[in-house]
PDB file of C-alpha atoms in Angstrom:
ATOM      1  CA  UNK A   1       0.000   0.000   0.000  1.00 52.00           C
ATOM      2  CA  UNK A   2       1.638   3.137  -0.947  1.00 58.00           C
ATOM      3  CA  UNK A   3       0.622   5.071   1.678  1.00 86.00           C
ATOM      4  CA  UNK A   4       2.307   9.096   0.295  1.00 95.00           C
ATOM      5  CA  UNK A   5       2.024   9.591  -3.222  1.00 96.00           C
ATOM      6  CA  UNK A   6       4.242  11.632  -5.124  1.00 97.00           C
ATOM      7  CA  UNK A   7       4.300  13.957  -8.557  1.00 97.00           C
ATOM      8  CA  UNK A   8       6.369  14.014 -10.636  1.00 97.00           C
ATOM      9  CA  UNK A   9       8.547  11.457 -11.073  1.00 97.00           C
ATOM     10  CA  UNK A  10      10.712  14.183 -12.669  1.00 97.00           C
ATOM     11  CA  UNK A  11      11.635  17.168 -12.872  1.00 97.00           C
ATOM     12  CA  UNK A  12      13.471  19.897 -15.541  1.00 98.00           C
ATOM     13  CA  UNK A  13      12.953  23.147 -14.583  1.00 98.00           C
ATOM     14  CA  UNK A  14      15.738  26.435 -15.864  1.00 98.00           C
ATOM     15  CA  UNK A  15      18.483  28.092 -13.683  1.00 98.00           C
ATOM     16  CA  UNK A  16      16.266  30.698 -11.704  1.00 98.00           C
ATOM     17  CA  UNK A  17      12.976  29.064 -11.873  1.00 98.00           C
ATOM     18  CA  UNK A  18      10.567  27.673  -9.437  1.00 98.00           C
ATOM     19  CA  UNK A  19      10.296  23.550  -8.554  1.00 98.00           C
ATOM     20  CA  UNK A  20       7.718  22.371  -7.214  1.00 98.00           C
ATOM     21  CA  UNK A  21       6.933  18.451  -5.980  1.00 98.00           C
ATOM     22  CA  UNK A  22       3.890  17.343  -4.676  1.00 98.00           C
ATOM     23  CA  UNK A  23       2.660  14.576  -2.556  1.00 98.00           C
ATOM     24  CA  UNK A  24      -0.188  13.448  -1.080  1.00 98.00           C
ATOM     25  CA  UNK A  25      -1.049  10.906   1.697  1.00 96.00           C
ATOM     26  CA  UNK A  26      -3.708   8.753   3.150  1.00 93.00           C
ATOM     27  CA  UNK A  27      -2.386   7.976   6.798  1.00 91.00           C
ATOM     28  CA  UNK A  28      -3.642  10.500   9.420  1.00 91.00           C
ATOM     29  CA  UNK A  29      -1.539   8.827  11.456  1.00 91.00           C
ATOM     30  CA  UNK A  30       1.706  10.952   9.873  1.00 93.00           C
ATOM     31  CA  UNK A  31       2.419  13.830  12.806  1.00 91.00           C
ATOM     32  CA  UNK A  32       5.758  14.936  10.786  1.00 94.00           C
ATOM     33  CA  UNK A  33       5.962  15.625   7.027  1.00 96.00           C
ATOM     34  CA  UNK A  34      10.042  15.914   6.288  1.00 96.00           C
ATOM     35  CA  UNK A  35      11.428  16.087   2.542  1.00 98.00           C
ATOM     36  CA  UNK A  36      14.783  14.305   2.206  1.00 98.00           C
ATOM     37  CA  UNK A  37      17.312  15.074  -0.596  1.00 98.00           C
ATOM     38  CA  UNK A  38      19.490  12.518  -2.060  1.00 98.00           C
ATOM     39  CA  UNK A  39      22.444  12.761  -3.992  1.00 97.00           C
ATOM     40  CA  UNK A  40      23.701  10.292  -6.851  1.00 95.00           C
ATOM     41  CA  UNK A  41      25.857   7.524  -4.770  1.00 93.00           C
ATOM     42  CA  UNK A  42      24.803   9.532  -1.187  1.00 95.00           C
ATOM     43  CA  UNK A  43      22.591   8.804   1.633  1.00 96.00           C
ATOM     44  CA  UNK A  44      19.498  10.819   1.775  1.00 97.00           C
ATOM     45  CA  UNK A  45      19.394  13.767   3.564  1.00 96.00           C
ATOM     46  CA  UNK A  46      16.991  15.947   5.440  1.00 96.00           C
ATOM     47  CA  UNK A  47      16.118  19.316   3.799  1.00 97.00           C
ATOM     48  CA  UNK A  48      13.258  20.572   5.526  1.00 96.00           C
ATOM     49  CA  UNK A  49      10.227  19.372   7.385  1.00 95.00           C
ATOM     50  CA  UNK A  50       6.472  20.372   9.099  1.00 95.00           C
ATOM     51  CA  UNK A  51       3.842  19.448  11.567  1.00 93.00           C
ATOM     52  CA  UNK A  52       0.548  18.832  10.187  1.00 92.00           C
ATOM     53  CA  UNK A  53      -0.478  21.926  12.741  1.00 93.00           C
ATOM     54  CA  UNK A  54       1.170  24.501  10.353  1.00 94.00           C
ATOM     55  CA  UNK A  55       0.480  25.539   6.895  1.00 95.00           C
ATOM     56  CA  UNK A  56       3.819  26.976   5.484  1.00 97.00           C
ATOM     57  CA  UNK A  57       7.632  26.508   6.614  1.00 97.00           C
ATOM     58  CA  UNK A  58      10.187  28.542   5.053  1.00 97.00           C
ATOM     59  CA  UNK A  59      14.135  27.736   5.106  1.00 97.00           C
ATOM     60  CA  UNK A  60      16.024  29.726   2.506  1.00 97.00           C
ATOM     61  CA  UNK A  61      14.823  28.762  -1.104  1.00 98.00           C
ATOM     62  CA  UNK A  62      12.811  25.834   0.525  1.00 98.00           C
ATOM     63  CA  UNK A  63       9.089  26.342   1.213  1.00 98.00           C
ATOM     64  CA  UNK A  64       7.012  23.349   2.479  1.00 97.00           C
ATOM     65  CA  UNK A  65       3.255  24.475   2.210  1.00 97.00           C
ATOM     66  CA  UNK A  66       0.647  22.263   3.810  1.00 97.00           C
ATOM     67  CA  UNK A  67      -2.668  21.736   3.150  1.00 96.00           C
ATOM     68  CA  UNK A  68      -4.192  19.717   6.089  1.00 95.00           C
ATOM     69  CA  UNK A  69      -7.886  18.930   4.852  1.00 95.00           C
ATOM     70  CA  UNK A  70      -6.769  17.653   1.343  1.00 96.00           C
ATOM     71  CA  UNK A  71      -3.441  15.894   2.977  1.00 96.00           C
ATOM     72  CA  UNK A  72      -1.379  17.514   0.597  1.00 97.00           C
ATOM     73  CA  UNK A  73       1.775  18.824   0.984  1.00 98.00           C
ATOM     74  CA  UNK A  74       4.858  20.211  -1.358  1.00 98.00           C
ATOM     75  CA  UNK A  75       7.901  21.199  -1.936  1.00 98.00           C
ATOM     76  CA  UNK A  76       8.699  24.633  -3.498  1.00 98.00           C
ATOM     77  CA  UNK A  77      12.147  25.634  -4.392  1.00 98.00           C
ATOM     78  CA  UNK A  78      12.566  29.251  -5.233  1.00 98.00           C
ATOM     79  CA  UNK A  79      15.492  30.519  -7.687  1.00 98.00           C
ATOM     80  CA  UNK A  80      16.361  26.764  -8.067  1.00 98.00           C
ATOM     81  CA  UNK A  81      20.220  26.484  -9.350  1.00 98.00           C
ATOM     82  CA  UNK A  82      22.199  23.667 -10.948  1.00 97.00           C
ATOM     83  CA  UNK A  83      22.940  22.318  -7.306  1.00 97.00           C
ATOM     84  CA  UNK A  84      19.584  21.593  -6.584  1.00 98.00           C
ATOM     85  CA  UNK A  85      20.114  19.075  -9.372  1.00 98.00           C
ATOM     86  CA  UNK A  86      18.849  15.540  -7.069  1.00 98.00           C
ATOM     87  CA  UNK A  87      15.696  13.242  -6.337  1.00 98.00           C
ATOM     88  CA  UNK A  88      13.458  14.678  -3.272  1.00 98.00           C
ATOM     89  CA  UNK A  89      11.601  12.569  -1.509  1.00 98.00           C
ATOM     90  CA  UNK A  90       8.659  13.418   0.779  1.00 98.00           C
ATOM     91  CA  UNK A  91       7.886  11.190   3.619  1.00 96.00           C
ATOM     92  CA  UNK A  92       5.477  10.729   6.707  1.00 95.00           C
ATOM     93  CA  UNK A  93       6.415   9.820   9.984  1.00 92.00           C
ATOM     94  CA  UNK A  94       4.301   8.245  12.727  1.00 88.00           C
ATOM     95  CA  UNK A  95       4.825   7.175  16.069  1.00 80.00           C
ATOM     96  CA  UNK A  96       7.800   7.123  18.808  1.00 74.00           C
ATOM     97  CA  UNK A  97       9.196   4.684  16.356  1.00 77.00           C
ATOM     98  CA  UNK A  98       9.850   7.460  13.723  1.00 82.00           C
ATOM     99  CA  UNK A  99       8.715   5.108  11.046  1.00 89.00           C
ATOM    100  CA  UNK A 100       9.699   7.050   7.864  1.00 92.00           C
ATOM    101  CA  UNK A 101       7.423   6.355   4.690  1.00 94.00           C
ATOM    102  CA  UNK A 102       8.703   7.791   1.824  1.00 96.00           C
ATOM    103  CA  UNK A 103       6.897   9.267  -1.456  1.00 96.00           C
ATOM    104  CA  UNK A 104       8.118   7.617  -4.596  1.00 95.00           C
ATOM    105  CA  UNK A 105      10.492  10.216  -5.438  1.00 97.00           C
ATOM    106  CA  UNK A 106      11.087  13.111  -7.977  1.00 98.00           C
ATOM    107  CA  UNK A 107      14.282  13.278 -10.083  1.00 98.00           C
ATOM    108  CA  UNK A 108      14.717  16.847 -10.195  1.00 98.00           C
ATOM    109  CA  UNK A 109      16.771  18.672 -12.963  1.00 98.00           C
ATOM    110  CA  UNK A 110      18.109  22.217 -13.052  1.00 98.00           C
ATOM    111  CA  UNK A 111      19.709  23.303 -16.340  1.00 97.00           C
ATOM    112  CA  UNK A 112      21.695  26.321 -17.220  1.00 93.00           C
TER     113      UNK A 112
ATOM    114  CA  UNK B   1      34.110  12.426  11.294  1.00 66.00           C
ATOM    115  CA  UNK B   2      31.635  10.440   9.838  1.00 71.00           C
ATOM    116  CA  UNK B   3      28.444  10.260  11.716  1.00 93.00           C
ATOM    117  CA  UNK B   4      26.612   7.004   9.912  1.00 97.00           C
ATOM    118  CA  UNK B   5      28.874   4.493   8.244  1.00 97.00           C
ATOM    119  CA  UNK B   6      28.779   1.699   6.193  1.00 97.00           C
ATOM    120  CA  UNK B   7      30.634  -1.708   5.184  1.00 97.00           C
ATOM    121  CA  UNK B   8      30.738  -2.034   2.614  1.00 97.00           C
ATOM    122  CA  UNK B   9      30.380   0.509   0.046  1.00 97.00           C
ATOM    123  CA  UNK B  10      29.853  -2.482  -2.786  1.00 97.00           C
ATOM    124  CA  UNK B  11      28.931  -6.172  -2.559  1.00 97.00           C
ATOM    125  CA  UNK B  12      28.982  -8.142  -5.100  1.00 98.00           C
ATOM    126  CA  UNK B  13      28.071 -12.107  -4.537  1.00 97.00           C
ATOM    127  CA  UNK B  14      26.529 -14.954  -6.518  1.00 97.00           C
ATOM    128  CA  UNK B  15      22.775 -16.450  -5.063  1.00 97.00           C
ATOM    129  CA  UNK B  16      22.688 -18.206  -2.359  1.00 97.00           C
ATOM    130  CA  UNK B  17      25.528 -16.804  -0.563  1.00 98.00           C
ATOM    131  CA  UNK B  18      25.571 -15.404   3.016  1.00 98.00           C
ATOM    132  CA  UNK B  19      26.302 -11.984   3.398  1.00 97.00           C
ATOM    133  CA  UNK B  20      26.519  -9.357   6.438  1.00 98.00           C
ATOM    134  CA  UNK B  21      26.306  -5.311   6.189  1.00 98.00           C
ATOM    135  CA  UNK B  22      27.989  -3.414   9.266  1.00 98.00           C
ATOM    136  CA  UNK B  23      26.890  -0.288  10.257  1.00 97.00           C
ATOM    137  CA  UNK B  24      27.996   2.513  12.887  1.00 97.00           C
ATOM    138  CA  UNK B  25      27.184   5.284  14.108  1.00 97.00           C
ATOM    139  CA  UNK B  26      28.799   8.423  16.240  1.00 96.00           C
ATOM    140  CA  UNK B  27      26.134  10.601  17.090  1.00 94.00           C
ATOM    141  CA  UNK B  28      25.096   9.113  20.561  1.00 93.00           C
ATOM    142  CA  UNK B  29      21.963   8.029  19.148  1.00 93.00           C
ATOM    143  CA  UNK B  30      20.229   5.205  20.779  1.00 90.00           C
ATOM    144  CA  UNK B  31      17.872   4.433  17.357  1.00 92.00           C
ATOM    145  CA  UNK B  32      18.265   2.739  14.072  1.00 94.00           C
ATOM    146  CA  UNK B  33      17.253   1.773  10.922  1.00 95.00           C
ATOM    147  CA  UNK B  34      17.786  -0.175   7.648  1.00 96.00           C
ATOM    148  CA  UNK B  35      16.438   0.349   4.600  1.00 96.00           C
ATOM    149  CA  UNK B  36      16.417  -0.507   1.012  1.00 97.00           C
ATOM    150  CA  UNK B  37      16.291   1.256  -2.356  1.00 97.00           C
ATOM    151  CA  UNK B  38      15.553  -0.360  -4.924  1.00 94.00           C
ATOM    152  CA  UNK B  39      15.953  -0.145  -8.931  1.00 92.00           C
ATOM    153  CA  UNK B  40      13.413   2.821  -9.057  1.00 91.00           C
ATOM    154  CA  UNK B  41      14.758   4.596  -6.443  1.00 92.00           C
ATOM    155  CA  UNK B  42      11.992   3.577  -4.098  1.00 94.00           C
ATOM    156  CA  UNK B  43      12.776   3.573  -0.307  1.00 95.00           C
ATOM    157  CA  UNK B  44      11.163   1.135   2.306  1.00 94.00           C
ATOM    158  CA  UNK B  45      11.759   0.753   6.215  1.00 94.00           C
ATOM    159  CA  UNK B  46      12.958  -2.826   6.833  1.00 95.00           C
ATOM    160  CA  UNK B  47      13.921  -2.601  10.633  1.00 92.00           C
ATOM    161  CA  UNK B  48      14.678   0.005  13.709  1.00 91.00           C
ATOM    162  CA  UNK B  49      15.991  -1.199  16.556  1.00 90.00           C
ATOM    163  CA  UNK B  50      16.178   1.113  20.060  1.00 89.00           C
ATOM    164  CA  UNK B  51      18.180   0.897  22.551  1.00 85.00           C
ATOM    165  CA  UNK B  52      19.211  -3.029  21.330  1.00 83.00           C
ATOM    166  CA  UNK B  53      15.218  -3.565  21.058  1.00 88.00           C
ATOM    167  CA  UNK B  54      14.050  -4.252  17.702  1.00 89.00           C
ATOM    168  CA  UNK B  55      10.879  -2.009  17.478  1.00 88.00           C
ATOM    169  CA  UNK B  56       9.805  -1.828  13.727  1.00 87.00           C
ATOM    170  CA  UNK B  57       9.773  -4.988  11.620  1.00 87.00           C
ATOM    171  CA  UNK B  58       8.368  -4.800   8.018  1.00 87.00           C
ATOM    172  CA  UNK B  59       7.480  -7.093   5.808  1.00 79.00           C
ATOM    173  CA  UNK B  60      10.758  -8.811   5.453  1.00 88.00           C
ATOM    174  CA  UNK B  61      11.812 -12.353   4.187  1.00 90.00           C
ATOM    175  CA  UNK B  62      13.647 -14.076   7.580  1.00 91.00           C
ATOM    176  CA  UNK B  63      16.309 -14.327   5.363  1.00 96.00           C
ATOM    177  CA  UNK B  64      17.391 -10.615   6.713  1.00 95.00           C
ATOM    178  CA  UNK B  65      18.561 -10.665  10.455  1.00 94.00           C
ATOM    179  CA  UNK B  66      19.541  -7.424  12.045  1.00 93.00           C
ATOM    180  CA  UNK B  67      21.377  -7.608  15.012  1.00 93.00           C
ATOM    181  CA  UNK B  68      22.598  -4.980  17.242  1.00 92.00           C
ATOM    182  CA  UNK B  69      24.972  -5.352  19.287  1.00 91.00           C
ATOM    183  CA  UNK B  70      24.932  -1.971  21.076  1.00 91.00           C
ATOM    184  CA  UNK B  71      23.255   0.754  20.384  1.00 90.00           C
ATOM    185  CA  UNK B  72      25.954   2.466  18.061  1.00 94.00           C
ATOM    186  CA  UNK B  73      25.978  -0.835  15.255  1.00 95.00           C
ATOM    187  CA  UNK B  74      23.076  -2.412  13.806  1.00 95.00           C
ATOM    188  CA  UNK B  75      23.867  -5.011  11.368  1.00 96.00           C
ATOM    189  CA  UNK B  76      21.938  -6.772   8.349  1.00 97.00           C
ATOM    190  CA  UNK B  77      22.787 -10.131   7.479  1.00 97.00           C
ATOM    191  CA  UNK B  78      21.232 -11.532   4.690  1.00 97.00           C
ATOM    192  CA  UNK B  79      21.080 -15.848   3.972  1.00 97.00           C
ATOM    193  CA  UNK B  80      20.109 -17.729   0.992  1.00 97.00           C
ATOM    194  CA  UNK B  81      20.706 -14.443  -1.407  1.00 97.00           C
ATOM    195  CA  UNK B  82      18.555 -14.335  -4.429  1.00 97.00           C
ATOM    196  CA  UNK B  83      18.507 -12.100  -7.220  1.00 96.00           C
ATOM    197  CA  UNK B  84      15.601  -9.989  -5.882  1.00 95.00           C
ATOM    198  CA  UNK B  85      18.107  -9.085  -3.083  1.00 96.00           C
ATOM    199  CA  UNK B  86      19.933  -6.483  -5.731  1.00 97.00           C
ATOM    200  CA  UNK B  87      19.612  -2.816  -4.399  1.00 97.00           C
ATOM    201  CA  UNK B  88      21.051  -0.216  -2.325  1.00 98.00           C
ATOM    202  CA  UNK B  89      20.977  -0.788   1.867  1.00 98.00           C
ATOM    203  CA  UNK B  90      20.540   2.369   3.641  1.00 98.00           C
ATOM    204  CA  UNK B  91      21.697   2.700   7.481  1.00 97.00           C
ATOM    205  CA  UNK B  92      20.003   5.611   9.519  1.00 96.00           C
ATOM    206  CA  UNK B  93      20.046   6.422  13.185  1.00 95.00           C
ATOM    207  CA  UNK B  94      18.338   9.440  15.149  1.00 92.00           C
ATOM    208  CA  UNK B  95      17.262   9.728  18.882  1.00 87.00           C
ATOM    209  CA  UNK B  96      14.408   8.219  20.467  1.00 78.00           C
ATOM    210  CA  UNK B  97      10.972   9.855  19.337  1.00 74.00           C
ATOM    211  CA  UNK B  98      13.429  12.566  17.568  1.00 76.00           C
ATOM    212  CA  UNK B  99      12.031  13.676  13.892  1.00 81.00           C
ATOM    213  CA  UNK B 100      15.658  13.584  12.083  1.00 89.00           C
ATOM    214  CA  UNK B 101      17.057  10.321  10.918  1.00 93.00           C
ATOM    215  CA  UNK B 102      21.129  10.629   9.487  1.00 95.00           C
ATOM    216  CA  UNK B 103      21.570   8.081   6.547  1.00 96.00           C
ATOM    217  CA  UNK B 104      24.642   6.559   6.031  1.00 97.00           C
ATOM    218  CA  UNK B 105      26.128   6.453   2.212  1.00 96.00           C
ATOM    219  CA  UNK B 106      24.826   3.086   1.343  1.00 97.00           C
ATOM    220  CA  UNK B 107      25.871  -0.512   0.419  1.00 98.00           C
ATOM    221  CA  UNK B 108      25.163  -1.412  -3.085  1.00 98.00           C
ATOM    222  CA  UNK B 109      24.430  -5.168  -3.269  1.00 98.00           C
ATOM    223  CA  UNK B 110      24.389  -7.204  -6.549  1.00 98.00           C
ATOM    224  CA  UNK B 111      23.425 -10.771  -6.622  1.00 97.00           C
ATOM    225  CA  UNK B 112      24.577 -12.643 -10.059  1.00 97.00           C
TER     226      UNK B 112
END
């Protein structure tokens, strides 16, 4: 059961322009909504993340916006550059456990 | 320096082969995690383990035993390898009921 969907499965957006990944979920269960960035050959790696009690979280370039009542959440990236150049992955966690359940990923691409 | 490691970095066996992944971590965490990625990209939870305690167990062939033997390793050994085994084993740790998990770099497994 894939439990957080994700769109799209990629990505090409200009030097300067916006990205944006979506994802949507079906467990209410999820009490933290983190977006992990992974690297060719590299672990992933936490970017930025919300509680479902807040509707926006801004870090740098990174804006999560959350919609609560449609469980949908995404990933903007403002002024994206060539760096950004990774797959994101959304993700709910539940529980003490921290059980992580990822989206199926977007391969995103930043040309010059 | 390196907070979540990994032996090793490649694996390359033949089916049916026995095979063990070390991991280790140096953040004074006392939770962690495997997972796998597999040809898509697509990242499931296979264990967590807290404190020694194993505390998440997916839907996992009992071919793959974790064991940790304190709460800085957890280790995946795998029995009976098949072909299906093929992708890339991710390590994480974090603390206790704590929202960031650390990744390690990975262990890319091929079974021929």
């Amino acid at each position: 059961q894939q439990q957080v969907k994700q769109s799209p499965q990629s990505l090409i957006v200009q030097k300067g322009g916006i990205s944006i990944i979506n994802c949507a979920y079906e467990n209410t269960a999820f009490d933290y909504f983190p977006w992990y960035q992974q690297f060719p050959g590299k672990g992933p790696a936490l970017l930025i993340a919300i509680r479902p009690d807040v509707s926006e979280k801004k870090e740098g370039r990174f804006t999560i916006s959350f919609n609560k009542s449609a469980k949908q959440f995404s990933l903007h990236i403002m002024d994206s550059q060539p760096g950004d150049s990774a797959t994101y992955f959304c993700a709910g966690v539940t529980g003490t456990a921290s059980k992580l359940t990822f989206g199926t990923g977007t391969r995103l691409q930043v040309t010059l | 320096d390196t907070a979540v490691s990994q032996t090793p970095k490649y694996l390359v066996t033949q089916m049916g082969n026995d095979k063990s992944i070390k991991c280790e971590q140096n953040l004074g965490h006392d939770t962690m995690y495997w997972y796998k990625q597999d040809s898509k990209k697509f990242l499931k939870i296979m264990f967590s383990y807290n404190n020694k305690e194993l505390i998440i167990n997916e839907t996992v062939p009992n071919r793959f035993s974790p064991k940790s033997p304190d709460k800085a390793h957890l280790n995946l050994h795998i029995n009976s390898l098949e072909l299906g085994d093929s992708a890339v084993y991710f390590c994480a740790s974090s603390q206790h009921g704590g929202d960031e998990q650390y990744f390690g770099p990975g262990t890319r497994l091929t079974v021929t």
